[in-house]
CSV table of C-alpha atoms in Angstrom, one decimal:
chain,number,residue,atom,x,y,z
Z,1,MET,CA,0.1,-0.2,0.0
Z,2,ARG,CA,2.7,2.2,0.9
Z,3,LYS,CA,4.6,1.7,-2.6
Z,4,ILE,CA,1.1,2.8,-4.3
Z,5,ILE,CA,0.5,5.7,-2.3
Z,6,GLN,CA,4.1,6.8,-3.3
Z,7,GLY,CA,3.6,6.1,-6.7
Z,8,ILE,CA,0.6,8.0,-6.9
Z,9,LEU,CA,2.8,10.7,-5.1
Z,10,ALA,CA,5.1,10.5,-8.0
Z,11,ILE,CA,3.2,10.9,-10.7
Z,12,LEU,CA,1.1,14.0,-9.0
Z,13,LEU,CA,4.2,15.5,-8.8
Z,14,LEU,CA,5.1,14.9,-12.6
Z,15,MET,CA,1.6,16.6,-12.9
Z,16,VAL,CA,2.4,19.5,-11.3
Z,17,ALA,CA,6.0,20.3,-12.7
Z,18,GLY,CA,4.6,19.5,-16.4
Z,19,ALA,CA,1.8,22.5,-15.6
Z,20,CYS,CA,4.3,24.5,-14.1
Z,21,GLN,CA,6.3,24.4,-17.6
Z,22,GLN,CA,3.4,25.1,-19.1
Z,23,ALA,CA,2.8,28.0,-17.0
Z,24,GLY,CA,5.8,29.6,-16.1
Z,25,THR,CA,5.8,32.7,-13.2
Z,26,THR,CA,7.2,35.7,-12.8
Z,27,ILE,CA,10.1,37.0,-10.4
Z,28,ASN,CA,9.2,36.9,-6.9
Z,29,LYS,CA,10.4,39.7,-4.7
Z,30,SER,CA,13.7,37.6,-3.2
Z,31,GLY,CA,15.3,38.3,-6.8
Z,32,GLU,CA,15.4,34.6,-7.3
Z,33,SER,CA,14.8,33.4,-10.8
Z,34,SER,CA,11.2,32.8,-12.1
Z,35,GLN,CA,10.1,29.5,-13.2
Z,36,TRP,CA,10.4,30.2,-17.2
Z,37,GLU,CA,13.7,31.6,-16.4
Z,38,VAL,CA,14.8,28.2,-14.6
Z,39,LEU,CA,13.0,26.6,-17.8
Z,40,MET,CA,15.2,28.7,-20.1
Z,41,LYS,CA,18.5,27.3,-18.7
Z,42,GLN,CA,17.5,24.3,-19.0
Z,43,GLN,CA,16.6,24.4,-22.6
Z,44,LEU,CA,19.9,26.8,-23.7
Z,45,PRO,CA,22.1,23.9,-23.3
Z,46,LEU,CA,20.2,21.8,-26.0
Z,47,LEU,CA,19.7,24.2,-28.2
Z,48,GLY,CA,21.9,24.7,-31.3
Z,49,HIS,CA,22.5,26.2,-34.9
Z,50,ARG,CA,18.9,26.2,-36.3
Z,51,ASN,CA,16.9,26.2,-33.4
Z,52,TRP,CA,15.0,29.5,-32.7
Z,53,ILE,CA,13.8,31.5,-29.7
Z,54,LEU,CA,10.5,33.5,-30.1
Z,55,ILE,CA,9.9,36.3,-27.7
Z,56,VAL,CA,6.5,37.3,-28.5
Z,57,ASP,CA,3.2,39.3,-27.1
Z,58,LYS,CA,0.0,38.2,-25.6
Z,59,ALA,CA,-1.9,37.4,-28.7
Z,60,TYR,CA,0.7,34.9,-30.7
Z,61,PRO,CA,-1.3,32.1,-31.5
Z,62,ALA,CA,-0.6,28.6,-29.2
Z,63,PRO,CA,1.2,26.9,-31.9
Z,64,ASN,CA,-0.4,23.2,-33.1
Z,65,ASN,CA,3.3,21.9,-33.4
Z,66,LYS,CA,4.2,19.2,-30.5
Z,67,ASP,CA,7.9,20.2,-31.6
Z,68,ILE,CA,7.5,23.7,-30.5
Z,69,THR,CA,7.8,24.8,-26.9
Z,70,VAL,CA,5.7,27.5,-25.3
Z,71,ILE,CA,6.2,29.1,-21.6
Z,72,ASN,CA,4.2,31.9,-20.4
Z,73,THR,CA,6.5,34.2,-19.0
Z,74,GLY,CA,3.9,36.2,-16.9
Z,75,GLU,CA,6.3,38.7,-17.6
Z,76,THR,CA,6.8,42.4,-19.7
Z,77,MET,CA,8.1,42.1,-23.6
Z,78,ILE,CA,11.7,44.2,-22.6
Z,79,ASN,CA,12.1,42.5,-19.4
Z,80,VAL,CA,12.3,38.6,-21.4
Z,81,VAL,CA,14.2,40.4,-24.3
Z,82,LYS,CA,16.9,41.5,-21.7
Z,83,THR,CA,16.7,38.5,-19.6
Z,84,VAL,CA,17.4,36.2,-22.5
Z,85,ASP,CA,19.9,38.5,-24.5
Z,86,SER,CA,21.7,38.2,-21.4
Z,87,MET,CA,21.6,34.5,-21.0
Z,88,LEU,CA,22.6,33.8,-24.9
Z,89,GLY,CA,25.6,36.4,-24.4
Z,90,ARG,CA,26.9,33.7,-21.5
Z,91,GLN,CA,26.3,30.6,-23.8
Z,92,PRO,CA,29.9,29.5,-25.9
Z,93,HIS,CA,28.0,27.5,-28.6
Z,94,ILE,CA,25.4,30.0,-30.0
Z,95,ARG,CA,24.9,33.1,-30.6
Z,96,PRO,CA,21.4,35.0,-32.1
Z,97,ILE,CA,20.7,36.3,-35.4
Z,98,ILE,CA,17.8,38.8,-34.1
Z,99,TYR,CA,14.2,39.7,-36.4
Z,100,GLN,CA,11.6,42.0,-35.5
Z,101,ASP,CA,8.8,42.2,-37.6
Z,102,GLU,CA,8.8,45.3,-40.7
Z,103,GLU,CA,5.4,46.7,-39.4
Z,104,PHE,CA,7.2,47.5,-35.9
Z,105,LYS,CA,9.0,50.4,-37.6
Z,106,HIS,CA,5.9,52.0,-38.8
Z,107,LEU,CA,3.7,52.0,-35.7
Z,108,ASP,CA,3.6,55.1,-33.7
Z,109,GLU,CA,1.8,56.4,-30.8
Z,110,GLU,CA,-1.7,57.0,-32.9
Z,111,LEU,CA,-1.7,53.1,-33.7
Z,112,ALA,CA,-0.1,51.9,-30.7
Z,113,ARG,CA,-0.1,53.9,-27.6
Z,114,GLY,CA,3.2,53.0,-25.7
Z,115,ILE,CA,5.1,51.9,-28.6
Z,116,SER,CA,7.4,54.9,-28.6
Z,117,GLY,CA,8.7,54.0,-24.9
Z,118,TYR,CA,9.6,50.6,-26.2
Z,119,ARG,CA,10.9,51.4,-29.3
Z,120,LYS,CA,13.3,53.5,-27.2
Z,121,GLU,CA,13.9,50.5,-24.5
Z,122,ILE,CA,14.6,48.0,-27.4
Z,123,GLU,CA,17.1,50.3,-29.2
Z,124,GLN,CA,18.7,50.3,-25.7
Z,125,VAL,CA,18.8,46.8,-25.8
Z,126,TRP,CA,20.3,46.2,-29.5
Z,127,GLY,CA,22.6,48.9,-29.3
Z,128,LYS,CA,24.7,48.6,-32.5
Z,129,ARG,CA,24.0,45.0,-33.3
Z,130,GLN,CA,22.2,44.1,-36.3
Z,131,VAL,CA,18.5,43.7,-36.1
Z,132,LEU,CA,17.1,42.4,-39.4
Z,133,GLN,CA,13.6,43.4,-40.3
Z,134,ILE,CA,10.9,40.8,-42.0
Z,135,PRO,CA,7.8,41.3,-42.6
Z,136,HIS,CA,5.2,39.3,-40.1
Z,137,GLY,CA,3.7,36.7,-42.7
Z,138,GLU,CA,7.4,35.5,-43.6
Z,139,VAL,CA,8.7,34.9,-40.2
Z,140,PHE,CA,6.1,32.4,-40.0
Z,141,LYS,CA,6.9,31.0,-42.8
Z,142,LYS,CA,10.6,30.8,-41.6
Z,143,ILE,CA,9.5,29.4,-38.0
Z,144,ASP,CA,7.6,26.8,-40.1
Z,145,GLU,CA,9.9,25.5,-42.0
Z,146,ALA,CA,12.4,25.2,-39.5
Z,147,SER,CA,9.8,23.6,-36.7
Z,148,ARG,CA,9.9,20.5,-39.2
Z,149,LEU,CA,13.3,19.7,-38.5
Z,150,PHE,CA,14.5,21.9,-35.6
Z,151,LYS,CA,13.2,22.9,-32.0
Z,152,VAL,CA,11.6,26.2,-31.3
Z,153,VAL,CA,10.7,27.7,-28.0
Z,154,VAL,CA,7.7,30.1,-27.6
Z,155,LEU,CA,8.2,32.7,-24.4
Z,156,LYS,CA,4.9,34.7,-24.0
Z,157,THR,CA,5.0,37.9,-22.3
Z,158,GLU,CA,2.1,40.3,-21.6
Z,159,SER,CA,2.8,43.0,-24.0
Z,160,LEU,CA,0.0,44.0,-25.9
Z,161,LEU,CA,1.9,46.2,-28.4
Z,162,PRO,CA,1.3,44.8,-32.1
Z,163,TYR,CA,4.5,43.8,-33.8
Z,164,THR,CA,6.8,43.9,-31.1
Z,165,SER,CA,7.8,40.2,-30.7
Z,166,VAL,CA,11.4,39.4,-31.5
Z,167,PHE,CA,12.2,36.5,-32.9
Z,168,MET,CA,16.0,35.1,-32.7
Z,169,GLU,CA,17.4,32.0,-35.0
Z,170,LEU,CA,20.3,30.7,-33.4
Z,171,ASP,CA,23.6,30.2,-35.1
Z,172,CYS,CA,26.8,28.7,-34.2
Z,173,ARG,CA,28.7,31.3,-32.2
Z,174,TYR,CA,32.3,29.6,-32.5
Z,175,TRP,CA,32.1,28.6,-36.0
Z,176,ASN,CA,30.6,31.5,-39.1
Z,177,ALA,CA,30.1,31.3,-43.0
Z,178,GLU,CA,33.8,32.0,-43.8
Z,179,LYS,CA,35.1,29.3,-42.1
Z,180,GLU,CA,32.5,27.0,-43.9
Z,181,GLU,CA,33.2,28.1,-47.1
Z,182,ILE,CA,37.2,28.0,-46.7
Z,183,LEU,CA,36.5,24.1,-45.1
Z,184,ARG,CA,34.3,23.3,-48.3
Z,185,SER,CA,36.7,24.7,-50.9
Z,186,ARG,CA,38.9,22.5,-49.1
Z,187,ILE,CA,36.9,19.5,-49.8
């Protein structure tokens, strides 16, 4: 009987852990990592070249693909972007190619109240790094194609600003196109 109860408790614990993985939580008052950060830190060593990380607004649709992991952060867009950018900066094996919706640059306060403040914040995060602008519909095509073979992690935020999502295609940090070209010429 004791083993049965232990088994049931183990199953319940796994179910709760799974629910937490999907739900995510926010950073607590003591400054400890939030649940979504813990999950993201677990994912990063497994991710590599051709994987994607999407940091999306609240209305981003839930994908119908079991190979896409969705984590609800419960946080603002800018906080999640800063945190993920910092995490990626510490990874020796991957670096992001950053995409934003082309539509973003055409938004103003009349169309989306609060967009100017967000634009200033995101520009500070990126600094002088290259951010590729791509039409929103094209992003979905790229992600759909990538998710057929490679893992995609979606971090949902509380943002209610349109076209502010950030899409990161992961690339190899220690290898680049020039080295690949040299290698191919030797073969």
